[in-house]
Coordinates of C-alpha atoms in Angstrom, one line a residue:
M1 CA -8.6 -9.3 25.3
K2 CA -6.2 -11.7 23.6
I3 CA -4.5 -9.7 20.8
M4 CA -2.0 -10.9 18.3
V5 CA 0.3 -8.2 16.8
A6 CA 1.9 -8.3 13.4
M7 CA 5.6 -7.6 14.1
S8 CA 8.1 -6.6 11.4
G9 CA 10.9 -6.3 13.9
G10 CA 10.7 -2.5 13.8
V11 CA 10.0 0.1 16.3
D12 CA 6.3 0.7 15.4
S13 CA 5.1 -2.8 15.8
S14 CA 7.2 -3.3 18.9
A15 CA 5.7 -0.2 20.5
A16 CA 2.2 -1.4 19.5
V17 CA 2.9 -4.6 21.5
A18 CA 4.1 -2.7 24.5
F19 CA 1.1 -0.3 24.5
L20 CA -1.3 -3.2 24.4
L21 CA 0.5 -4.9 27.3
Q22 CA 0.3 -1.8 29.3
Q23 CA -3.4 -1.7 28.7
G24 CA -3.7 -5.1 30.3
H25 CA -4.3 -7.3 27.3
E26 CA -2.9 -10.8 26.7
V27 CA -0.5 -10.2 23.7
A28 CA 1.4 -12.3 21.3
G29 CA 3.6 -11.3 18.3
A30 CA 3.6 -12.7 14.8
T31 CA 6.0 -12.2 12.0
F32 CA 5.4 -13.1 8.4
L33 CA 7.8 -14.8 6.0
L34 CA 7.3 -12.9 2.8
C35 CA 10.4 -12.1 0.8
E36 CA 12.6 -15.0 1.8
P37 CA 13.6 -17.5 -1.0
L38 CA 11.0 -20.2 -1.6
S39 CA 13.9 -22.7 -1.9
L40 CA 14.3 -22.5 1.9
S41 CA 12.2 -24.5 4.3
P42 CA 10.0 -22.4 6.7
E43 CA 12.5 -23.1 9.5
E44 CA 15.5 -22.1 7.4
A45 CA 13.7 -19.0 6.1
A46 CA 12.8 -17.9 9.7
K47 CA 16.4 -18.5 10.8
H48 CA 17.8 -16.2 8.2
S49 CA 15.1 -13.5 8.5
P50 CA 16.3 -10.3 10.3
A51 CA 12.6 -9.4 10.9
V52 CA 11.9 -12.7 12.7
R53 CA 15.1 -12.4 14.7
D54 CA 14.4 -8.8 15.9
A55 CA 10.7 -9.5 16.6
K56 CA 11.6 -12.7 18.6
D57 CA 14.1 -10.7 20.7
I58 CA 11.4 -8.1 21.5
C59 CA 8.9 -10.8 22.4
T60 CA 11.4 -12.5 24.7
Q61 CA 12.2 -9.2 26.3
L62 CA 8.6 -8.5 26.9
G63 CA 7.8 -12.1 28.0
I64 CA 5.2 -12.9 25.3
P65 CA 4.8 -15.7 22.7
H66 CA 6.0 -15.3 19.2
Y67 CA 4.7 -17.0 16.0
T68 CA 6.0 -17.2 12.5
L69 CA 3.6 -17.3 9.5
D70 CA 4.9 -18.6 6.2
L71 CA 3.1 -16.6 3.6
R72 CA 5.7 -16.6 0.9
C73 CA 3.7 -18.4 -1.8
R74 CA 0.7 -16.2 -1.2
F75 CA 2.9 -13.1 -1.2
E76 CA 4.4 -14.2 -4.5
E77 CA 1.0 -14.8 -6.0
K78 CA -0.8 -11.8 -4.7
V79 CA 1.9 -9.1 -4.5
R80 CA 5.2 -9.7 -6.2
R81 CA 4.0 -11.3 -9.5
P82 CA 1.1 -8.8 -9.9
F83 CA 3.7 -6.0 -9.3
V84 CA 5.8 -7.1 -12.2
E85 CA 2.9 -7.9 -14.4
G86 CA 1.4 -4.5 -13.7
Y87 CA 4.4 -2.6 -14.8
L88 CA 4.6 -4.8 -18.0
A89 CA 1.0 -3.8 -18.6
G90 CA 1.9 -0.2 -18.5
I91 CA 0.5 0.6 -15.0
T92 CA 2.1 1.6 -11.7
P93 CA 1.0 -0.9 -9.1
N94 CA 0.8 -0.3 -5.3
P95 CA 2.2 -3.5 -3.7
C96 CA 1.7 -2.2 -0.1
V97 CA -2.1 -1.8 -0.7
D98 CA -2.2 -5.3 -2.2
C99 CA -0.2 -6.8 0.7
N100 CA -2.7 -5.3 3.2
K101 CA -5.6 -6.5 1.2
H102 CA -4.5 -10.1 0.7
I103 CA -1.8 -10.8 3.3
K104 CA -1.6 -8.6 6.4
F105 CA -5.2 -8.5 7.4
P106 CA -7.3 -11.5 6.1
A107 CA -4.6 -14.1 6.3
F108 CA -3.3 -12.8 9.6
W109 CA -6.8 -12.6 11.1
D110 CA -7.6 -16.2 10.1
F111 CA -4.4 -17.4 11.7
A112 CA -4.9 -15.4 15.0
R113 CA -8.5 -16.6 15.2
E114 CA -7.4 -20.2 14.8
K115 CA -5.0 -19.6 17.7
G116 CA -7.8 -18.3 19.9
Y117 CA -7.1 -14.6 19.8
D118 CA -9.9 -12.0 19.9
R119 CA -8.3 -9.3 17.8
I120 CA -5.2 -8.5 15.7
A121 CA -3.2 -5.4 15.8
T122 CA -0.6 -3.6 13.6
G123 CA 1.8 -0.7 13.9
H124 CA 0.1 1.4 11.2
Y125 CA -0.4 5.1 11.9
A126 CA -4.2 5.3 11.7
F127 CA -7.0 5.4 14.1
I128 CA -10.2 3.2 14.6
S129 CA -13.1 5.0 16.3
R130 CA -15.7 2.8 17.9
G131 CA -19.0 4.5 18.2
E132 CA -21.9 3.9 20.6
D133 CA -23.8 2.7 17.6
G134 CA -21.5 -0.2 17.4
I135 CA -19.9 1.0 14.1
S136 CA -16.1 1.0 13.8
R137 CA -14.7 3.8 11.6
L138 CA -11.3 4.1 10.2
K139 CA -9.8 7.6 10.6
K140 CA -6.5 9.4 9.8
A141 CA -3.7 9.3 12.4
H142 CA -3.7 12.3 14.6
S143 CA -0.2 13.1 13.2
L144 CA -1.0 13.7 9.5
E145 CA 2.7 13.7 8.7
K146 CA 2.8 9.9 9.4
D147 CA -0.8 9.0 8.5
Q148 CA -1.0 5.6 6.8
S149 CA -4.8 5.3 6.5
Y150 CA -4.4 5.5 2.7
M151 CA -3.0 2.0 2.6
L152 CA -5.9 0.5 4.5
Y153 CA -8.9 1.3 2.4
N154 CA -9.6 -2.4 1.6
L155 CA -10.6 -3.2 5.1
T156 CA -14.2 -4.2 5.7
E157 CA -16.7 -3.6 8.5
E158 CA -16.0 -7.1 9.8
L159 CA -12.2 -6.6 9.9
L160 CA -12.5 -3.2 11.5
N161 CA -14.3 -4.8 14.4
C162 CA -11.4 -7.1 15.1
I163 CA -8.4 -4.8 14.6
E164 CA -6.5 -2.6 17.0
L165 CA -4.3 0.3 15.8
P166 CA -2.6 1.5 19.0
L167 CA -0.3 4.1 17.3
G168 CA -3.0 6.3 15.8
S169 CA -2.8 9.0 18.5
Y170 CA 1.0 9.4 18.5
T171 CA 3.9 10.9 16.5
K172 CA 6.8 8.9 15.3
G173 CA 9.1 10.8 17.7
E174 CA 6.8 9.9 20.6
I175 CA 6.9 6.2 19.6
R176 CA 10.7 6.2 19.5
A177 CA 10.9 7.9 22.9
F178 CA 8.4 5.4 24.3
A179 CA 10.4 2.4 23.0
A180 CA 13.6 4.0 24.3
E181 CA 12.1 4.4 27.8
L182 CA 11.3 0.6 27.8
G183 CA 14.8 -0.2 26.7
L184 CA 13.7 -1.8 23.4
A185 CA 16.8 -2.3 21.2
V186 CA 14.7 -1.3 18.1
S187 CA 14.0 2.2 19.3
T188 CA 16.7 3.6 17.0
K189 CA 16.2 1.2 14.1
P190 CA 15.7 3.0 10.8
D191 CA 12.2 3.0 9.2
S192 CA 11.5 0.1 6.8
Q193 CA 11.7 0.7 3.0
D194 CA 8.7 1.7 1.0
I195 CA 8.6 -1.6 -0.8
C196 CA 9.9 -4.4 1.4
F197 CA 11.1 -6.6 -1.5
I198 CA 13.0 -3.8 -3.2
P199 CA 15.4 -2.6 -0.5
D200 CA 17.3 -0.3 -2.9
K201 CA 14.0 1.4 -4.1
N202 CA 14.9 0.7 -7.7
A203 CA 11.8 -0.9 -9.1
G204 CA 13.2 -0.9 -12.7
S205 CA 16.2 -3.0 -11.8
Y206 CA 14.1 -5.3 -9.7
I207 CA 11.7 -6.0 -12.6
A208 CA 14.6 -6.5 -15.0
S209 CA 16.2 -9.0 -12.6
Y210 CA 12.8 -10.8 -12.1
L211 CA 12.3 -11.1 -15.9
E212 CA 15.9 -12.5 -16.3
Q213 CA 15.3 -15.1 -13.6
M214 CA 12.0 -16.1 -15.4
G215 CA 13.9 -16.4 -18.7
I216 CA 11.8 -13.6 -20.3
S217 CA 13.4 -11.3 -22.8
L218 CA 11.5 -8.3 -24.1
P219 CA 12.4 -6.4 -27.3
A220 CA 13.6 -2.8 -27.1
G221 CA 11.0 -0.1 -27.4
S222 CA 10.8 3.6 -28.3
F223 CA 9.9 6.9 -26.9
I224 CA 7.5 8.7 -29.2
D225 CA 5.9 12.1 -29.3
S226 CA 2.1 12.8 -29.4
E227 CA 2.2 12.5 -33.2
G228 CA 3.8 9.1 -33.0
K229 CA 7.2 10.2 -34.2
E230 CA 10.1 8.1 -32.7
L231 CA 12.3 10.1 -30.4
G232 CA 14.8 7.4 -29.4
P233 CA 15.0 4.0 -27.5
H234 CA 13.7 3.5 -24.0
K235 CA 15.0 1.2 -21.3
G236 CA 11.8 -0.9 -20.9
I237 CA 8.3 0.4 -20.1
W238 CA 8.6 -0.8 -16.5
N239 CA 11.0 2.0 -15.9
Y240 CA 8.4 4.7 -16.4
T241 CA 5.2 6.1 -14.8
L242 CA 2.7 8.8 -15.9
G243 CA 4.0 12.3 -15.2
Q244 CA 7.6 11.2 -14.9
H245 CA 10.1 13.8 -16.2
K246 CA 13.3 12.8 -14.5
K247 CA 15.7 9.9 -15.2
L248 CA 14.1 9.3 -18.6
G249 CA 17.4 8.3 -20.2
I250 CA 16.9 10.6 -23.2
A251 CA 18.1 14.2 -23.8
L252 CA 15.8 16.2 -26.0
G253 CA 16.9 19.7 -25.2
S254 CA 13.8 20.6 -23.1
P255 CA 11.8 18.9 -20.4
R256 CA 9.5 16.1 -21.4
Y257 CA 6.7 14.3 -19.4
V258 CA 5.4 10.8 -19.8
S259 CA 1.8 11.1 -20.9
A260 CA 1.1 7.5 -22.0
I261 CA 2.6 4.0 -21.9
D262 CA 1.5 1.5 -24.5
P263 CA 2.6 -2.1 -23.7
A264 CA 1.2 -3.5 -27.0
K265 CA 3.4 -1.2 -29.1
N266 CA 6.1 -1.0 -26.4
T267 CA 6.1 2.8 -26.6
V268 CA 6.4 5.6 -24.0
T269 CA 4.8 8.9 -25.1
L270 CA 6.6 12.1 -24.1
V271 CA 5.1 15.6 -24.3
E272 CA 6.5 19.0 -23.8
N273 CA 3.4 20.7 -22.4
E274 CA 2.9 19.6 -18.8
Q275 CA -0.7 20.7 -18.9
L276 CA -1.4 17.7 -21.2
I277 CA -0.9 15.3 -18.2
F278 CA -3.6 17.0 -16.2
S279 CA -7.2 15.7 -16.1
K280 CA -10.4 15.9 -14.1
I281 CA -11.8 12.5 -14.7
A282 CA -10.6 9.1 -13.6
F283 CA -12.2 5.7 -13.0
A284 CA -11.7 3.3 -10.2
R285 CA -12.0 -0.5 -10.3
D286 CA -12.2 -2.9 -7.4
V287 CA -13.8 -0.2 -5.3
N288 CA -14.2 -1.0 -1.6
L289 CA -16.5 1.1 0.6
L290 CA -16.0 0.4 4.3
H291 CA -19.7 1.1 5.0
P292 CA -21.4 0.6 1.6
N293 CA -24.9 1.1 2.9
E294 CA -24.1 4.7 3.7
Y295 CA -23.2 5.5 0.1
P296 CA -25.9 4.0 -2.2
G297 CA -25.6 6.6 -4.9
K298 CA -23.2 9.3 -6.0
F299 CA -21.4 11.1 -3.2
R300 CA -18.9 13.9 -2.6
A301 CA -15.5 13.1 -1.0
N302 CA -12.0 14.4 -0.8
V303 CA -9.9 12.0 -2.9
K304 CA -6.2 11.3 -2.5
P305 CA -5.0 10.1 -5.9
R306 CA -1.6 8.8 -4.7
Y307 CA 0.2 8.3 -1.4
G308 CA 2.0 11.5 -0.6
K309 CA -0.3 13.7 -2.7
R310 CA -2.9 16.1 -1.4
E311 CA -6.6 15.3 -1.3
A312 CA -8.8 17.0 -3.8
A313 CA -12.6 17.5 -3.8
A314 CA -14.5 15.2 -6.2
V315 CA -17.8 13.6 -6.9
I316 CA -17.9 9.8 -7.1
Y317 CA -20.5 8.2 -9.4
P318 CA -21.3 4.5 -9.0
P319 CA -21.2 2.2 -12.1
E320 CA -23.8 2.8 -14.7
D321 CA -23.1 -0.5 -16.5
N322 CA -21.6 -3.9 -15.9
S323 CA -18.0 -2.6 -16.0
G324 CA -17.9 -2.1 -12.2
L325 CA -16.0 1.2 -12.7
F326 CA -16.8 4.1 -10.4
C327 CA -16.3 7.5 -12.1
V328 CA -14.3 10.1 -10.0
E329 CA -14.9 13.6 -11.2
F330 CA -12.5 16.1 -9.6
E331 CA -13.5 19.8 -9.2
E332 CA -10.0 20.8 -10.4
P333 CA -7.7 19.1 -12.9
Q334 CA -5.2 16.7 -11.3
R335 CA -1.7 16.0 -12.4
A336 CA -0.8 12.6 -13.7
L337 CA -3.7 10.5 -12.5
T338 CA -1.9 7.1 -12.7
P339 CA -3.4 3.7 -13.6
G340 CA -2.6 1.2 -10.9
Q341 CA -2.4 3.7 -8.1
S342 CA -5.1 4.0 -5.5
L343 CA -7.8 6.6 -5.4
V344 CA -8.8 6.8 -1.8
F345 CA -12.0 8.6 -0.6
Y346 CA -12.2 10.6 2.7
N347 CA -15.1 12.4 4.4
G348 CA -13.2 14.8 6.7
D349 CA -10.8 12.6 8.7
E350 CA -12.7 9.4 8.0
L351 CA -11.5 7.0 5.3
I352 CA -14.7 5.8 3.5
G353 CA -13.2 3.7 0.7
G354 CA -11.2 3.6 -2.4
G355 CA -10.3 1.8 -5.6
V356 CA -7.6 1.3 -8.2
C357 CA -7.2 4.1 -10.8
V358 CA -8.1 3.3 -14.4
L359 CA -8.0 5.8 -17.3
K360 CA -10.2 5.5 -20.3

């Protein structure tokens, strides 16, 4: 087949290219312009992009074509701006999920198809099983330590049929060793950051800088207790997430936990009793089921409430009204179910869907 691979310039996507070449496919690489300044022309942005440079070098070494896709405007509209707006609305967004939903798969597939390619591929650690019944199923990577299926729950049946995930059967160590055997310069390159547009991992500082660039000034707010009593000033609601108890910026003599964020009142509620941030019920908006016909009513699933957290048994109820909200009822109370994070549903090792957490 003709397969175009999304290349970040890192070891995973480079190894994905090499695997597909070894399997006899006709392969090309493609790198997205996402975080580069919009003031630069596409040519200038590509010239100054380390990801483009490294990916091009790998493609040259392997003797395959390389393309550059300018998706900066779409990335700003669908990922970066909603990320900031989400924190200002008191939620904790997941930009990597949004990027996969709006950028990495649909836009990339449209581009590859226009260029005459049969499928697209990425370096995600997940696995696609293609059954004799013609149904493609998304499953966890064989190495659960690196599994990235959580980030892919917005894929559809149509997209699953045109995607390859070559790394799903391997560990990170095996991938680095494979890249080293081929003499790929990226074999020792460090893993990419969690959020590509926040290299120092400080979301609060990024949002403050973004607001400053936009000329937006927000008034100072307060920490309050569950009775509404003011405890002291906070640094901006975008610096906090439900369940947080470290780096609050206030000393009260005993641990406190964020239990609520109210953007209208510009307050962050702190409680002493950690049990108050546990709950059994959450709601999910924008739910995507990869095979919706298989789940017409309520169903049981293991639900991962946040990347890095363990799955927990739950029953998922479809909407009973026009709200579009699915109800997720856990068997056991869960800590800090967080608005804006993804609730992802599994049946064993198969990812069956997910949605964005909402609390009522």
